[in-house]
Coordinates of C-alpha atoms and ligand atoms in Angstrom, one line a residue:
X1002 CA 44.3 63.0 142.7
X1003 CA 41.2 64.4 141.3
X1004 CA 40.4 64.1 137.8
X1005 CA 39.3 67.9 136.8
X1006 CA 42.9 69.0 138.4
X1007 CA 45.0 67.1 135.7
X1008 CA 46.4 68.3 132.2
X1009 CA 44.3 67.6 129.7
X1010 CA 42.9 69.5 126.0
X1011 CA 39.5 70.7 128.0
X1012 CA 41.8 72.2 130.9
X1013 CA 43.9 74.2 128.7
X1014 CA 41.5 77.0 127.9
X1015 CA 42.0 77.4 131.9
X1016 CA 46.1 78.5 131.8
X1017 CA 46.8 81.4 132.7
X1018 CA 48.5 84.0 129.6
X1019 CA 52.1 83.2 129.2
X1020 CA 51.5 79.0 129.9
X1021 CA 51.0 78.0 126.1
X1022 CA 52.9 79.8 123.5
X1023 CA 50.4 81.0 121.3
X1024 CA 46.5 80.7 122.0
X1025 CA 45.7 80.2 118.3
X1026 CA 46.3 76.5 117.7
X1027 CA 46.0 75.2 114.5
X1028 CA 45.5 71.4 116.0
X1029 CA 47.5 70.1 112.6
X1030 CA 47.3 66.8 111.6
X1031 CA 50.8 64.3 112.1
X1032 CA 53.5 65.0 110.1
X1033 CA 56.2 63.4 112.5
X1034 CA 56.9 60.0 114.2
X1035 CA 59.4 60.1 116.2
X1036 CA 60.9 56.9 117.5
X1037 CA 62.4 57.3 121.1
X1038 CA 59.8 59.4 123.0
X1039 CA 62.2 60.5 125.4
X1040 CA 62.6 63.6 128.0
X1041 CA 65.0 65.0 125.8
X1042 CA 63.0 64.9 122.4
X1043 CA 60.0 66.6 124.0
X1044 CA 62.1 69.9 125.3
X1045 CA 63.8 69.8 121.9
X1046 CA 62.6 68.9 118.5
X1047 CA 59.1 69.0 120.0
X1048 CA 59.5 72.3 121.4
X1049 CA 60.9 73.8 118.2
X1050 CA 57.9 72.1 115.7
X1051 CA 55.4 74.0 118.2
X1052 CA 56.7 77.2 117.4
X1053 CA 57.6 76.4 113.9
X1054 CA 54.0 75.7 113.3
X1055 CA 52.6 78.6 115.5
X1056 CA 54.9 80.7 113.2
X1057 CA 54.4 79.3 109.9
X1058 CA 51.5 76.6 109.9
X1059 CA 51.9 73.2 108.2
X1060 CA 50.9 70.0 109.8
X1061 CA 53.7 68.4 111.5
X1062 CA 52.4 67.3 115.0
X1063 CA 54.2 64.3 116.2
X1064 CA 53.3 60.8 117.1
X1065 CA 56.2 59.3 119.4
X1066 CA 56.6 56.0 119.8
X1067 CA 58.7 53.8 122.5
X1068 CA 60.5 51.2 120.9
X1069 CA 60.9 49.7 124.8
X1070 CA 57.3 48.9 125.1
X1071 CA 56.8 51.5 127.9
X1072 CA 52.7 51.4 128.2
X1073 CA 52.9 53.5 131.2
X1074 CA 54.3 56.1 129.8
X1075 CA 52.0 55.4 126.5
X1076 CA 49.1 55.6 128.6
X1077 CA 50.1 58.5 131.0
X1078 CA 50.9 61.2 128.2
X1079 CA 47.8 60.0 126.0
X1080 CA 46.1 60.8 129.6
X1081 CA 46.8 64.0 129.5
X1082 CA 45.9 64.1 125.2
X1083 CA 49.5 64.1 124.7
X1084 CA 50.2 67.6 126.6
X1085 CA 53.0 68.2 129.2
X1086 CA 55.0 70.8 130.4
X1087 CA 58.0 72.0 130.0
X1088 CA 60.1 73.3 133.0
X1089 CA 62.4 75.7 132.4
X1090 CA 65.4 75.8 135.0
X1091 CA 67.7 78.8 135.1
X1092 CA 69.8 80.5 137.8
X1093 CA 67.5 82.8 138.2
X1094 CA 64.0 81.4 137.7
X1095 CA 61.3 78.8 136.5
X1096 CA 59.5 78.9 133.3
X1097 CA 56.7 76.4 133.1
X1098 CA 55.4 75.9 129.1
X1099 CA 52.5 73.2 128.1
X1100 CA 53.7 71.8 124.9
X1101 CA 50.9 70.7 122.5
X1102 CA 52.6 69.3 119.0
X1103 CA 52.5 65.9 120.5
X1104 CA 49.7 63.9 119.0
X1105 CA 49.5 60.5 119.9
X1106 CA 51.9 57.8 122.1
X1107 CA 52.7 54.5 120.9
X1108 CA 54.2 51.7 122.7
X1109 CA 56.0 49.1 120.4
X1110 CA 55.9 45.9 120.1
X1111 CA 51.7 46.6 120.8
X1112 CA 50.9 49.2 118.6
X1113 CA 52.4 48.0 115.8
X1114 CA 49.6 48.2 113.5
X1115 CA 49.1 51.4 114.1
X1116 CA 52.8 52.4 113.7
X1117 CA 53.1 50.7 110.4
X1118 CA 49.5 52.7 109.6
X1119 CA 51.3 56.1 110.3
X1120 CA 54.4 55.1 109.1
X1121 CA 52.5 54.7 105.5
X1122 CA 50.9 57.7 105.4
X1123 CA 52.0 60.4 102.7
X1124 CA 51.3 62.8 105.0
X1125 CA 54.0 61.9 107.6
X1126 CA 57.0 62.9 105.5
X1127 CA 59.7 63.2 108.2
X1128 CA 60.8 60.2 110.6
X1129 CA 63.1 61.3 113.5
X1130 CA 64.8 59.5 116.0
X1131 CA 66.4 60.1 119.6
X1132 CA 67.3 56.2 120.5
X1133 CA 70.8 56.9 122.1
X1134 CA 73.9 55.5 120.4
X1135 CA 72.9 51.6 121.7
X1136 CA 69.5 51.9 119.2
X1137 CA 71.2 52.1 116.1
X1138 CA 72.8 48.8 116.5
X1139 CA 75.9 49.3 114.4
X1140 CA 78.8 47.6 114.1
X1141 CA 81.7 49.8 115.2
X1142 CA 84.2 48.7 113.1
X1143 CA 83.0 48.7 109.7
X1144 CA 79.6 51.2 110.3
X1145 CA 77.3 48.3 109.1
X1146 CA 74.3 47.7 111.1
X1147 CA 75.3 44.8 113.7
X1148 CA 74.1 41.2 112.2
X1149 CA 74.9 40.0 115.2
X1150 CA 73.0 41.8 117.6
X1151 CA 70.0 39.4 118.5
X1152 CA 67.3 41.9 117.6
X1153 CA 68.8 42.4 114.2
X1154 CA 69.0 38.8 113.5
X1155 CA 65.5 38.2 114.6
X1156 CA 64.4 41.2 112.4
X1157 CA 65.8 39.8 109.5
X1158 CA 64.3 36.4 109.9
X1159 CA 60.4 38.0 110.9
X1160 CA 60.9 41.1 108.5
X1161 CA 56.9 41.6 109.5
X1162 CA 57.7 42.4 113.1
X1163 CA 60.5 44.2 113.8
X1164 CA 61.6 45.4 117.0
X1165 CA 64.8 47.3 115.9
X1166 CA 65.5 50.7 114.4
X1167 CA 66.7 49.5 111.5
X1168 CA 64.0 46.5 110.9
X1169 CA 61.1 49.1 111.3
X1170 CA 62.5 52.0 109.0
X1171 CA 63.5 49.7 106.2
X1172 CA 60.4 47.9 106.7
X1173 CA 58.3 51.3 106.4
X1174 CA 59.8 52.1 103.8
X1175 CA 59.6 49.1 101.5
X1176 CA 56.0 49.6 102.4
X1177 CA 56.2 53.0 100.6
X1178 CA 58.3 51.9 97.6
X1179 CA 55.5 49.0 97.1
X1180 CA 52.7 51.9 97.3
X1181 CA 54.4 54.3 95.3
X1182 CA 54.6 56.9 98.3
X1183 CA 57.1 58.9 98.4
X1184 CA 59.8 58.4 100.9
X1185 CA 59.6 60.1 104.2
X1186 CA 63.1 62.2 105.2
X1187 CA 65.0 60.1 108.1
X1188 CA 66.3 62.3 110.5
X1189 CA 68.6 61.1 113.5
X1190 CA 68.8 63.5 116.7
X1191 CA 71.4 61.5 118.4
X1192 CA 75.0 62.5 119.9
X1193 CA 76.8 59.8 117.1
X1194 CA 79.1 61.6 115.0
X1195 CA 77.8 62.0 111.4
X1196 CA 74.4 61.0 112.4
X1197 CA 72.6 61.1 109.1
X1198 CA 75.1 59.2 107.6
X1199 CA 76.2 56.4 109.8
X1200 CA 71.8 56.1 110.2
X1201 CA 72.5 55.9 106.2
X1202 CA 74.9 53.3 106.4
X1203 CA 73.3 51.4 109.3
X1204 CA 69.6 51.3 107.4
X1205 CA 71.4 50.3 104.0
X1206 CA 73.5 47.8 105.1
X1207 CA 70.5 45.8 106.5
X1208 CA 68.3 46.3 103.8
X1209 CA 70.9 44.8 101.7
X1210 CA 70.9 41.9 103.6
X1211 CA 67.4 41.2 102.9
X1212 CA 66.4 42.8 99.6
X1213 CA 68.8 44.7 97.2
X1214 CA 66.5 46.3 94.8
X1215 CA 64.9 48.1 98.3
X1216 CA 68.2 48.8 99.3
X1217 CA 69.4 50.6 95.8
X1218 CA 65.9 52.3 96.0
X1219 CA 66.7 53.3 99.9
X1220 CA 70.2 54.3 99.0
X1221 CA 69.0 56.5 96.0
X1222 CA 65.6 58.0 97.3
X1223 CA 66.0 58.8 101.1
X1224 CA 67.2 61.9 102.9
X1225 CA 69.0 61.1 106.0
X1226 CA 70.2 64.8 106.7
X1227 CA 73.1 64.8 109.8
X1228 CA 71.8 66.9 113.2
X1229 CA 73.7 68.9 116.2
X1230 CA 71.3 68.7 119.3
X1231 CA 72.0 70.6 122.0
X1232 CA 70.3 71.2 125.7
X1233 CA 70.5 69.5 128.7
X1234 CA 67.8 67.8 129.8
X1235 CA 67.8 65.3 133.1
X1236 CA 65.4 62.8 134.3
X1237 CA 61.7 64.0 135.7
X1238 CA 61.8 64.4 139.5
X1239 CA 59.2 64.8 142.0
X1240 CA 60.0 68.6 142.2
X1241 CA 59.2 68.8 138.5
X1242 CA 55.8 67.8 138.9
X1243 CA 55.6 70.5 141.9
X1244 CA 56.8 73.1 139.9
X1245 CA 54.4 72.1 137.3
X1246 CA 51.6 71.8 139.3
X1247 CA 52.2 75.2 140.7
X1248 CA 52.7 76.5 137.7
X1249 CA 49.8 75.5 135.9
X1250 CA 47.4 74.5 138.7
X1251 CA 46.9 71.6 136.8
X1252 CA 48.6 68.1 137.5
X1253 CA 51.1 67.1 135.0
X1254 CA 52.9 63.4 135.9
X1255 CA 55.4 63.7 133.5
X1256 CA 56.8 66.8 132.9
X1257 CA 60.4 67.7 131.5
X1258 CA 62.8 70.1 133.6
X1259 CA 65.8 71.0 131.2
X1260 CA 68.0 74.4 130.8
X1261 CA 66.6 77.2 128.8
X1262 CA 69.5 77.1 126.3
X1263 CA 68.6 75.3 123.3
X1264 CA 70.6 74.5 119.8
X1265 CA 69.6 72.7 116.8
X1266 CA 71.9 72.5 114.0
X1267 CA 70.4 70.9 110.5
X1268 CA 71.6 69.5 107.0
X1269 CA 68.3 71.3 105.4
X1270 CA 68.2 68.0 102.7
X1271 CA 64.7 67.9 103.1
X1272 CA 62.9 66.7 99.7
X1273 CA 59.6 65.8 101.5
X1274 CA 59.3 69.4 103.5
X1275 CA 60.0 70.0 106.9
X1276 CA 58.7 72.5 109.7
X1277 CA 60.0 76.1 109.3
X1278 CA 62.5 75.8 112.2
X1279 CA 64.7 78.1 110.8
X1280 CA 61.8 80.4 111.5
X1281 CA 62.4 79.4 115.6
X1282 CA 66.4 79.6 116.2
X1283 CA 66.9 76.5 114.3
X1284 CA 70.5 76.8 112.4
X1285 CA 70.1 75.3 108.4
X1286 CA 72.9 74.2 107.1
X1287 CA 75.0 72.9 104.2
X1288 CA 77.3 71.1 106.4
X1289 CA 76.7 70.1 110.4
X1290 CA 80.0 68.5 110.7
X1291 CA 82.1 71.3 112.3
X1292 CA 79.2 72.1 114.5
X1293 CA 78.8 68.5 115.4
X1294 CA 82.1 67.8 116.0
X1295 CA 82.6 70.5 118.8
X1296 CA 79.6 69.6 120.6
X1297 CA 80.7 66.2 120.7
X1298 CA 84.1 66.8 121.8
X1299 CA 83.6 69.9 123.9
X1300 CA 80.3 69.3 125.4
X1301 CA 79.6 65.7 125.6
X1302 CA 83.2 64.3 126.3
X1303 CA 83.9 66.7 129.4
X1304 CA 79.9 65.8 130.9
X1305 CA 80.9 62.2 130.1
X1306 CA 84.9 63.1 132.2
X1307 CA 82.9 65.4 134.9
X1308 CA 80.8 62.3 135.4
X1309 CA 82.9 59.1 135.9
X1310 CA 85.2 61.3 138.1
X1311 CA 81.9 62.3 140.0
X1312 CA 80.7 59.2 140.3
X1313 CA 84.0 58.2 142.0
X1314 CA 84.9 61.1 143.8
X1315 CA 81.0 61.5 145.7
X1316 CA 79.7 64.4 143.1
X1317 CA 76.4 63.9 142.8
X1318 CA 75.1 66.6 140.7
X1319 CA 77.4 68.1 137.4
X1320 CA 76.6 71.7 139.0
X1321 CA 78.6 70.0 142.3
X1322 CA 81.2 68.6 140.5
X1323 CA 82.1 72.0 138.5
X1324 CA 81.8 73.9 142.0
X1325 CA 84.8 72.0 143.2
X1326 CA 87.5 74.6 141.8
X1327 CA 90.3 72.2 140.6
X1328 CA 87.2 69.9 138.7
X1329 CA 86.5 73.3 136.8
X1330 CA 89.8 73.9 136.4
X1331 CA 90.3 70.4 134.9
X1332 CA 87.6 71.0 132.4
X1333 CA 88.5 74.2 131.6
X1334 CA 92.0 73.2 130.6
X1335 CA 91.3 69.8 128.7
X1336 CA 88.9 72.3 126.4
X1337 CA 91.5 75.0 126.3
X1338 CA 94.7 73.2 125.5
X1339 CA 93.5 69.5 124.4
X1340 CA 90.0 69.2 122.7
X1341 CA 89.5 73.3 121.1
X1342 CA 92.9 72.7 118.7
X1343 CA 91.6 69.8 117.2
X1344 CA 88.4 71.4 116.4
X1345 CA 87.9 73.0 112.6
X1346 CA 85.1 75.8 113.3
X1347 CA 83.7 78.2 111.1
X1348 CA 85.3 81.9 111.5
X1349 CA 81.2 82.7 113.3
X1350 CA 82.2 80.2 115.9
X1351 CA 84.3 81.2 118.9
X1352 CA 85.5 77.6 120.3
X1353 CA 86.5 79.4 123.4
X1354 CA 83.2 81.3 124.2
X1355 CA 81.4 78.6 123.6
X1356 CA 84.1 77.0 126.4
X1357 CA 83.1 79.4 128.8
X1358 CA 78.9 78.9 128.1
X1359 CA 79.4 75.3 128.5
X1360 CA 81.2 76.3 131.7
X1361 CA 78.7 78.3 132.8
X1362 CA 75.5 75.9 131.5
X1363 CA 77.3 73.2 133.7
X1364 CA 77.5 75.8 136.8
X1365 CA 73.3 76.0 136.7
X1366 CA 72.5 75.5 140.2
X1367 CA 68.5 75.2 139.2
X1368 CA 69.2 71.9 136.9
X1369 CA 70.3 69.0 139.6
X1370 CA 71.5 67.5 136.5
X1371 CA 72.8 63.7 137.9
X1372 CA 76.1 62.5 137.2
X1373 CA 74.7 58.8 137.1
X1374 CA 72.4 59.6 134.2
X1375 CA 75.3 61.1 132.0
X1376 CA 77.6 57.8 133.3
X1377 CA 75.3 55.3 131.7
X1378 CA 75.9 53.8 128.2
X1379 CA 79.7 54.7 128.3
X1380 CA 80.8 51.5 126.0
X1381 CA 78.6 53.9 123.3
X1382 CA 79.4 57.0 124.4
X1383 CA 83.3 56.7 124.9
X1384 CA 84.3 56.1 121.3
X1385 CA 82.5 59.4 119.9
X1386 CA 83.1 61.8 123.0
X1387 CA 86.7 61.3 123.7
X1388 CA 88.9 58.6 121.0
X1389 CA 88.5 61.0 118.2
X1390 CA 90.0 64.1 119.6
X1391 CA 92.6 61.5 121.2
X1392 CA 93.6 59.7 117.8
X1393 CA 93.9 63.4 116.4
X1394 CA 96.1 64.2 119.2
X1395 CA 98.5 61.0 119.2
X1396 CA 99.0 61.5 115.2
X1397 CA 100.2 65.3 115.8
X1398 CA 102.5 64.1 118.6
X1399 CA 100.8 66.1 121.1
X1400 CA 99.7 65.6 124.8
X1401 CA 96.6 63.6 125.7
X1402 CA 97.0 63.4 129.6
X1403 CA 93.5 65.3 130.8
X1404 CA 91.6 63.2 127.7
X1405 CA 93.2 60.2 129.1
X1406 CA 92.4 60.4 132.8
X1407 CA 88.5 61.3 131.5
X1408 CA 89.0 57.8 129.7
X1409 CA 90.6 56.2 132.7
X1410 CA 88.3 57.5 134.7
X1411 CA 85.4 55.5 132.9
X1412 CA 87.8 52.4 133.5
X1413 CA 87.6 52.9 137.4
X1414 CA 84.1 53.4 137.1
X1415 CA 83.4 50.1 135.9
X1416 CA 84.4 48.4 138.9
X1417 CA 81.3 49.6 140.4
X1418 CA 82.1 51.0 143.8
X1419 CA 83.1 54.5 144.4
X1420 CA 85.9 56.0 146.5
X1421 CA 83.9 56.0 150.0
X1422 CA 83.8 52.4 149.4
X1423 CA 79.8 52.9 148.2
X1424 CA 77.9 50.5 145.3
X1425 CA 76.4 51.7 142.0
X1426 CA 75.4 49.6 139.1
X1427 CA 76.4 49.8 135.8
X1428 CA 74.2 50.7 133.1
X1429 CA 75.2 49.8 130.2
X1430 CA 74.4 47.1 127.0
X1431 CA 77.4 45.8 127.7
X1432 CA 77.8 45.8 131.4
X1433 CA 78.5 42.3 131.8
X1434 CA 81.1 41.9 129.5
X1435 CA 82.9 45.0 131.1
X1436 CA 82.4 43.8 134.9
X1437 CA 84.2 40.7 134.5
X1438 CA 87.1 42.1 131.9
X1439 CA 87.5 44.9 135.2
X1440 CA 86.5 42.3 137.7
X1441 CA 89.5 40.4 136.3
X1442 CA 91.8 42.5 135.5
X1443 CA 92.3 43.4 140.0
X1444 CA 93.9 46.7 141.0
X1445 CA 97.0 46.4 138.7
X1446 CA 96.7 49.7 136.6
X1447 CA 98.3 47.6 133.4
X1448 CA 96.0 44.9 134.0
X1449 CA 93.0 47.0 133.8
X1450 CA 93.9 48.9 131.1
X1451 CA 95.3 46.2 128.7
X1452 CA 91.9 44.4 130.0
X1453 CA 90.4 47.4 128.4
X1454 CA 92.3 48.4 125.3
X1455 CA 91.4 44.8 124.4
X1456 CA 87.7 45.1 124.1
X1457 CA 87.3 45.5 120.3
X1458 CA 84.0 47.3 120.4
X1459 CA 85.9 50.2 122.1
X1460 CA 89.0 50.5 121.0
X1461 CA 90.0 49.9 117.5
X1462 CA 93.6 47.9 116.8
X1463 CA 95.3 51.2 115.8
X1464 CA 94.7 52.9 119.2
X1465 CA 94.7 49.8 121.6
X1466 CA 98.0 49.1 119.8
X1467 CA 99.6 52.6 120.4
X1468 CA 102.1 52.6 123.3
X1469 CA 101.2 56.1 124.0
X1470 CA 98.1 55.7 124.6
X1471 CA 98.4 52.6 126.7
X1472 CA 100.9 54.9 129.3
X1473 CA 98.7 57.7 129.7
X1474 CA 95.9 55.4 130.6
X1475 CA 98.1 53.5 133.3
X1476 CA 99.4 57.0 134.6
X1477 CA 95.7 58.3 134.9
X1478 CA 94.4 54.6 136.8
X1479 CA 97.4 54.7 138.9
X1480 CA 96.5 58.2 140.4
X1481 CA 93.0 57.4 140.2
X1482 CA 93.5 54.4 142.1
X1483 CA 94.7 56.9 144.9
X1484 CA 91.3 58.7 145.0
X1485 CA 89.8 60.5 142.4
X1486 CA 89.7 63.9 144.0
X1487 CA 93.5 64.2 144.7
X1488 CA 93.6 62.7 140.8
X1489 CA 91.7 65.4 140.0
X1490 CA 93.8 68.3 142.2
X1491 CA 96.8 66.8 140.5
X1492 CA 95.8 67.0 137.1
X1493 CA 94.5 70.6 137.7
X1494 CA 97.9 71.7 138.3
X1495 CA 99.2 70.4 135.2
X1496 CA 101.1 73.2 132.6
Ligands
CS2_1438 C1 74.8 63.9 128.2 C2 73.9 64.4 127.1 O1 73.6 62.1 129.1 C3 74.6 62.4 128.5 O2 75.4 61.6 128.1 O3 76.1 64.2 127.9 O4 72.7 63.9 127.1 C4 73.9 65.9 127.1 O5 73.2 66.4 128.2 C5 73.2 66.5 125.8 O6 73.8 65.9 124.7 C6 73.2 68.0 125.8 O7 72.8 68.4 124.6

């Protein structure tokens, strides 16, 4: 590859119209650190702080950090000057946009100096976070942060170099207290339910266990405002950086294909500022909870059912899966008649259109979105996605057979080899644990799914204990044990 053909600040003046968003950039100074410099944060909250700032000034360019110590990625973007694109897939076209609000990369443990530099800084006044539900390393059963987990425990013994989320915020921010800075606003971007808060509880509960004056200071001065993030975003492929490439005539090595639908739903409890992304489609809020809740329940847990049924049943892609008729008709129903009644919306929000876009998002035949990528992490993701709407179900008395086969489903999964008799590997903090509770439990439907119920981190005593429960799981193993795509037909006919 030639050098003058990449991305790059001095190449930009060399885009055609249409490529950046605005040809007046103000080149602001960071206002952000973001910790988990993901594919999804950079066609989200970066995407929305570009225009915010191309519509209403203010400095609030980012500085993303990967708490993984990914120096390749580091180095690539910071390469390019922090510029990539973003590649637009919908049914009916590409739309390739270089994104610029992104400052400068860091790659933890090795930039730490210069993370704890930034992270001092008056000027940066809003720390946000996309570390997927494993990152905030919190105890599921009482919310605390987890003072078992080996990264927490070495935190709190080397309080000076921390590796964890919690260990670096509380960190940064005793920093602050000690300089008489004011706090910077926390601001969490995962799919957890209640976000802000359980970050709140999670951050608290570890500073108390090394300082209590810093943690009644954290407890009374910082903002930890709750989120709803919403647009689907898959891995970079190969035919990303073609598109890009054509698009821009530049090379870009890592840019971000995702769907043009976007959502961003925000507490606005921001006493340090914030970007004007109300000014850009962003939705401020008093309360995200009913907004949170239905992506949670309607989007997230049928991706996380379409994909440990694809995984099984040889779908590849989510826009496969929903192409098979009784799959869609699966999903259409658990929204209808299980997951939309539990749901407490405001009279704006129409639970069932919003069925029929996520339908139709899902359908996107541009997005090659992978099942394997949604299936990952499912010890994390289970819990929020599907238990809620279930333990709201059981205590109504009502029927939880479609919720429970998306459950069962992830059971199956876990023993690792689909229904043409092919390997995958788990991916998951606690694979091991869960390959040799399924590995032991053999083909028995029971087995596996007392096996299951008894893993703590999961399943709390209330629902592993509820005989309900326990029978629609066995049901939905047993007919998945039969091949998930005549578990699937079956469950399609269902009243
Ligand atoms: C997906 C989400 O990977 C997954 O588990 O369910 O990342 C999903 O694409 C986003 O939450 C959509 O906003």
């Amino acid at each position: 590859m030639n050098n003058e053909s990449r991305l790059c600040r001095d190449a930009l003046a060399s885009l055609e119209e249409g490529r950046v968003l605005g040809r007046d950039w103000p080149e602001p100074a960071i206002g952000i650190v973001h910790l988990g410099i993901g594919n999804f944060h950079r066609a989200h909250e970066a995407v929305y702080t570009e225009e915010a700032m191309l519509a209403a000034g203010g400095d609030w360019a980012i500085c993303g950090v990967t708490l993984q110590g990914d120096v390749t990625k580091r180095d690539t973007l910071m390469s390019q000057d922090g510029l990539y694109s973003v590649v637009e897939r919908g049914p009916t076209g590409v739309k390739t946009t270089v994104v610029r609000t992104l400052r400068e990369v860091l790659a933890m443990p090795h930039d730490r100096v210069r993370l704890f530099e930034l992270l001092a800084n008056a000027n940066v006044r809003i720390v946000s976070l996309t570390v997927t539900e494993k990152g905030y390393c919190r105890d599921p059963a009482s919310g605390d942060v987890d003072l078992a987990h080996a990264g927490v425990a070495f935190d709190l013994k080397n309080p000076g170099e921390p590796g964890t989320v919690p260990g670096i915020l509380v960190a940064a921010l005793g920093a602050r207290r000690d300089a008489n800075v004011a706090p910077f606003t926390v601001l969490s971007c995962d799919n957890l339910s209640h976000n802000g808060a359980s970050l709140r509880q999670v951050v608290c509960s570890y500073a108390r266990a090394l300082d209590t004056d810093l943690a009644a200071w954290i407890e009374r001065e910082v903002a930890f405002p709750s989120t709803m993030v919403d647009r689907i975003v898959p891995s970079t492929t190969d035919a990303d950086r073609d598109a890009a490439w054509s698009a821009l005539g530049l090379r870009d090595e890592v840019p971000v294909p995702c769907e043009p639908f976007r959502q961003w739903v925000i507490e606005d409890h921001f006493p340090a500022g914030r970007p004007a992304w109300d000014r850009v489609g962003a939705q401020l809020v008093d309360d995200v909870t009913p907004f949170e809740l239905a992506k949670l329940r309607m989007l997230n847990a049928t991706h996380s059912t379409l994909a440990y049924l694809s995984m099984l049943g040889g779908f590849a892609t989510i826009d496969e899966a929903i192409s098979f008729a009784p799959m869609r008709s699966l999903i259409h129903s658990m929204m209808t008649h299980e997951i939309a009644p539990t749901l407490t919306v405001p009279p704006t929000f129409n639970v069932l259109a919003y069925r029929d876009a996520l339908l139709d998002r899902y359908a996107n035949p541009a997005l090659k979105h992978r099942c394997a990528q949604i299936a990952m992490d499912g010890s994390q993701k289970i819990p929020p996605r599907l238990l809620g709407t279930i333990s709201t179900r059981l205590a109504r008395g009502e029927s939880i057979a479609r919720l429970a086969l998306g459950v069962g489903a992830w059971f199956v999964f876990l023993r690792g080899v689909a229904d043409d008799g092919s390997a995958y590997t788990i991916n998951d903090p606690m694979a091991e644990r869960l390959t040799s509770l399924v590995q032991g439990a053999g083909n028995s439907p029971a087995s596996l799914v007392d096996a299951m119920l008894g893993c703590r981190e999961v399943f709390s005593v209330e629902l592993a204990s509820n005989e309900t429960l326990r029978r629609a799981l066995i049901e939905a193993v047993a007919q998945l044990n039969k091949g998930a795509r005549s578990a699937i037909e079956r469950a399609s006919l269902e009243p």
